[in-house]
């Protein structure tokens, strides 16, 4: 695959994730969309690390760091989701507009 194909794939995945994060109401779908956007960024990091002007391990190190952040984000997001669902019995994003329990 060429550089253009990797960048196009990353852009398409990022746009799909952005669409899902901005338009869907279910919290789980929003979290999956954010993960899709992070994976698109990882694809671009690896592409530029491999095909950039100075190929190095920096892109791979940043990708590993981003994957660690994504795993932590999923854990925290699911913990918040479980807490909200227990207290309000809904997973709709629009119903979660108050900080008050």
PDB file of C-alpha atoms in Angstrom:
ATOM      1  CA  UNK A   1       0.000   0.000   0.000  1.00  0.00           C
ATOM      2  CA  UNK A   2       1.149   3.532  -0.660  1.00  0.00           C
ATOM      3  CA  UNK A   3       1.244   6.546   1.649  1.00  0.00           C
ATOM      4  CA  UNK A   4      -1.858   8.018   0.062  1.00  0.00           C
ATOM      5  CA  UNK A   5      -3.866   4.886   0.729  1.00  0.00           C
ATOM      6  CA  UNK A   6      -2.873   4.801   4.399  1.00  0.00           C
ATOM      7  CA  UNK A   7      -3.675   8.485   4.868  1.00  0.00           C
ATOM      8  CA  UNK A   8      -7.000   8.075   3.066  1.00  0.00           C
ATOM      9  CA  UNK A   9      -7.868   5.101   5.275  1.00  0.00           C
ATOM     10  CA  UNK A  10      -6.997   7.104   8.391  1.00  0.00           C
ATOM     11  CA  UNK A  11      -9.068  10.075   7.217  1.00  0.00           C
ATOM     12  CA  UNK A  12     -12.090   7.893   6.424  1.00  0.00           C
ATOM     13  CA  UNK A  13     -11.904   6.146   9.809  1.00  0.00           C
ATOM     14  CA  UNK A  14     -11.536   9.481  11.592  1.00  0.00           C
ATOM     15  CA  UNK A  15     -14.547  10.949   9.760  1.00  0.00           C
ATOM     16  CA  UNK A  16     -16.690   7.902  10.574  1.00  0.00           C
ATOM     17  CA  UNK A  17     -15.661   8.153  14.235  1.00  0.00           C
ATOM     18  CA  UNK A  18     -16.337  11.890  14.330  1.00  0.00           C
ATOM     19  CA  UNK A  19     -19.769  11.373  12.782  1.00  0.00           C
ATOM     20  CA  UNK A  20     -20.596   8.700  15.353  1.00  0.00           C
ATOM     21  CA  UNK A  21     -19.356  10.778  18.277  1.00  0.00           C
ATOM     22  CA  UNK A  22     -21.339  13.855  17.258  1.00  0.00           C
ATOM     23  CA  UNK A  23     -24.619  12.312  16.122  1.00  0.00           C
ATOM     24  CA  UNK A  24     -25.313   9.169  18.139  1.00  0.00           C
ATOM     25  CA  UNK A  25     -27.203   9.168  21.422  1.00  0.00           C
ATOM     26  CA  UNK A  26     -25.968   5.941  22.986  1.00  0.00           C
ATOM     27  CA  UNK A  27     -22.930   6.403  25.236  1.00  0.00           C
ATOM     28  CA  UNK A  28     -21.400   3.094  24.168  1.00  0.00           C
ATOM     29  CA  UNK A  29     -21.553   4.098  20.489  1.00  0.00           C
ATOM     30  CA  UNK A  30     -19.912   7.422  21.364  1.00  0.00           C
ATOM     31  CA  UNK A  31     -17.084   5.598  23.172  1.00  0.00           C
ATOM     32  CA  UNK A  32     -16.600   3.237  20.219  1.00  0.00           C
ATOM     33  CA  UNK A  33     -16.510   6.251  17.894  1.00  0.00           C
ATOM     34  CA  UNK A  34     -13.806   7.903  19.990  1.00  0.00           C
ATOM     35  CA  UNK A  35     -11.807   4.655  19.834  1.00  0.00           C
ATOM     36  CA  UNK A  36     -12.208   4.645  16.050  1.00  0.00           C
ATOM     37  CA  UNK A  37     -10.818   8.182  15.885  1.00  0.00           C
ATOM     38  CA  UNK A  38      -7.841   7.192  18.062  1.00  0.00           C
ATOM     39  CA  UNK A  39      -7.141   4.216  15.793  1.00  0.00           C
ATOM     40  CA  UNK A  40      -7.214   6.516  12.770  1.00  0.00           C
ATOM     41  CA  UNK A  41      -4.606   8.698  14.454  1.00  0.00           C
ATOM     42  CA  UNK A  42      -2.513   5.596  15.161  1.00  0.00           C
ATOM     43  CA  UNK A  43      -2.635   4.627  11.488  1.00  0.00           C
ATOM     44  CA  UNK A  44      -1.395   8.075  10.516  1.00  0.00           C
ATOM     45  CA  UNK A  45       1.364   7.998  13.152  1.00  0.00           C
ATOM     46  CA  UNK A  46       2.615   4.661  11.871  1.00  0.00           C
ATOM     47  CA  UNK A  47       2.369   5.823   8.256  1.00  0.00           C
ATOM     48  CA  UNK A  48       4.503   8.883   8.870  1.00  0.00           C
ATOM     49  CA  UNK A  49       6.943   6.860  10.965  1.00  0.00           C
ATOM     50  CA  UNK A  50       7.389   4.405   8.098  1.00  0.00           C
ATOM     51  CA  UNK A  51       7.182   6.695   5.038  1.00  0.00           C
ATOM     52  CA  UNK A  52       8.212  10.070   6.519  1.00  0.00           C
ATOM     53  CA  UNK A  53      11.256  12.128   5.641  1.00  0.00           C
ATOM     54  CA  UNK A  54      13.248  10.558   8.462  1.00  0.00           C
ATOM     55  CA  UNK A  55      11.844   7.090   9.221  1.00  0.00           C
ATOM     56  CA  UNK A  56      12.293   6.277  12.898  1.00  0.00           C
ATOM     57  CA  UNK A  57      10.730   4.550  15.869  1.00  0.00           C
ATOM     58  CA  UNK A  58       9.076   7.754  17.135  1.00  0.00           C
ATOM     59  CA  UNK A  59       5.754   7.054  15.418  1.00  0.00           C
ATOM     60  CA  UNK A  60       5.656   3.545  16.820  1.00  0.00           C
ATOM     61  CA  UNK A  61       6.426   4.787  20.323  1.00  0.00           C
ATOM     62  CA  UNK A  62       3.706   7.433  20.088  1.00  0.00           C
ATOM     63  CA  UNK A  63       1.291   4.800  18.792  1.00  0.00           C
ATOM     64  CA  UNK A  64       2.048   2.532  21.730  1.00  0.00           C
ATOM     65  CA  UNK A  65       1.480   5.478  24.071  1.00  0.00           C
ATOM     66  CA  UNK A  66      -1.822   6.331  22.314  1.00  0.00           C
ATOM     67  CA  UNK A  67      -2.991   2.711  22.628  1.00  0.00           C
ATOM     68  CA  UNK A  68      -2.245   2.823  26.364  1.00  0.00           C
ATOM     69  CA  UNK A  69      -4.209   6.055  26.699  1.00  0.00           C
ATOM     70  CA  UNK A  70      -7.077   4.507  24.706  1.00  0.00           C
ATOM     71  CA  UNK A  71      -7.201   1.486  27.026  1.00  0.00           C
ATOM     72  CA  UNK A  72      -7.324   3.763  30.068  1.00  0.00           C
ATOM     73  CA  UNK A  73     -10.016   5.865  28.394  1.00  0.00           C
ATOM     74  CA  UNK A  74     -12.148   2.790  27.808  1.00  0.00           C
ATOM     75  CA  UNK A  75     -11.810   1.692  31.424  1.00  0.00           C
ATOM     76  CA  UNK A  76     -12.735   5.109  32.804  1.00  0.00           C
ATOM     77  CA  UNK A  77     -15.521   5.581  30.266  1.00  0.00           C
ATOM     78  CA  UNK A  78     -17.126   2.246  31.056  1.00  0.00           C
ATOM     79  CA  UNK A  79     -16.882   2.917  34.794  1.00  0.00           C
ATOM     80  CA  UNK A  80     -18.658   6.245  34.303  1.00  0.00           C
ATOM     81  CA  UNK A  81     -21.237   4.570  32.054  1.00  0.00           C
ATOM     82  CA  UNK A  82     -22.005   1.877  34.627  1.00  0.00           C
ATOM     83  CA  UNK A  83     -22.346   4.494  37.359  1.00  0.00           C
ATOM     84  CA  UNK A  84     -24.685   6.651  35.257  1.00  0.00           C
ATOM     85  CA  UNK A  85     -26.775   3.681  34.175  1.00  0.00           C
ATOM     86  CA  UNK A  86     -27.194   2.483  37.767  1.00  0.00           C
ATOM     87  CA  UNK A  87     -28.395   5.894  38.907  1.00  0.00           C
ATOM     88  CA  UNK A  88     -30.514   6.973  35.929  1.00  0.00           C
ATOM     89  CA  UNK A  89     -31.399   3.722  34.113  1.00  0.00           C
ATOM     90  CA  UNK A  90     -30.566   5.155  30.690  1.00  0.00           C
ATOM     91  CA  UNK A  91     -27.576   5.248  28.373  1.00  0.00           C
ATOM     92  CA  UNK A  92     -28.834   8.190  26.309  1.00  0.00           C
ATOM     93  CA  UNK A  93     -26.271  10.990  26.052  1.00  0.00           C
ATOM     94  CA  UNK A  94     -28.907  13.720  25.990  1.00  0.00           C
ATOM     95  CA  UNK A  95     -30.288  12.622  29.354  1.00  0.00           C
ATOM     96  CA  UNK A  96     -26.877  13.016  31.002  1.00  0.00           C
ATOM     97  CA  UNK A  97     -26.749  16.800  31.013  1.00  0.00           C
ATOM     98  CA  UNK A  98     -26.802  17.367  34.779  1.00  0.00           C
ATOM     99  CA  UNK A  99     -24.030  16.643  37.262  1.00  0.00           C
ATOM    100  CA  UNK A 100     -26.658  16.141  39.965  1.00  0.00           C
ATOM    101  CA  UNK A 101     -27.576  12.528  40.801  1.00  0.00           C
TER     102      UNK A 101
END
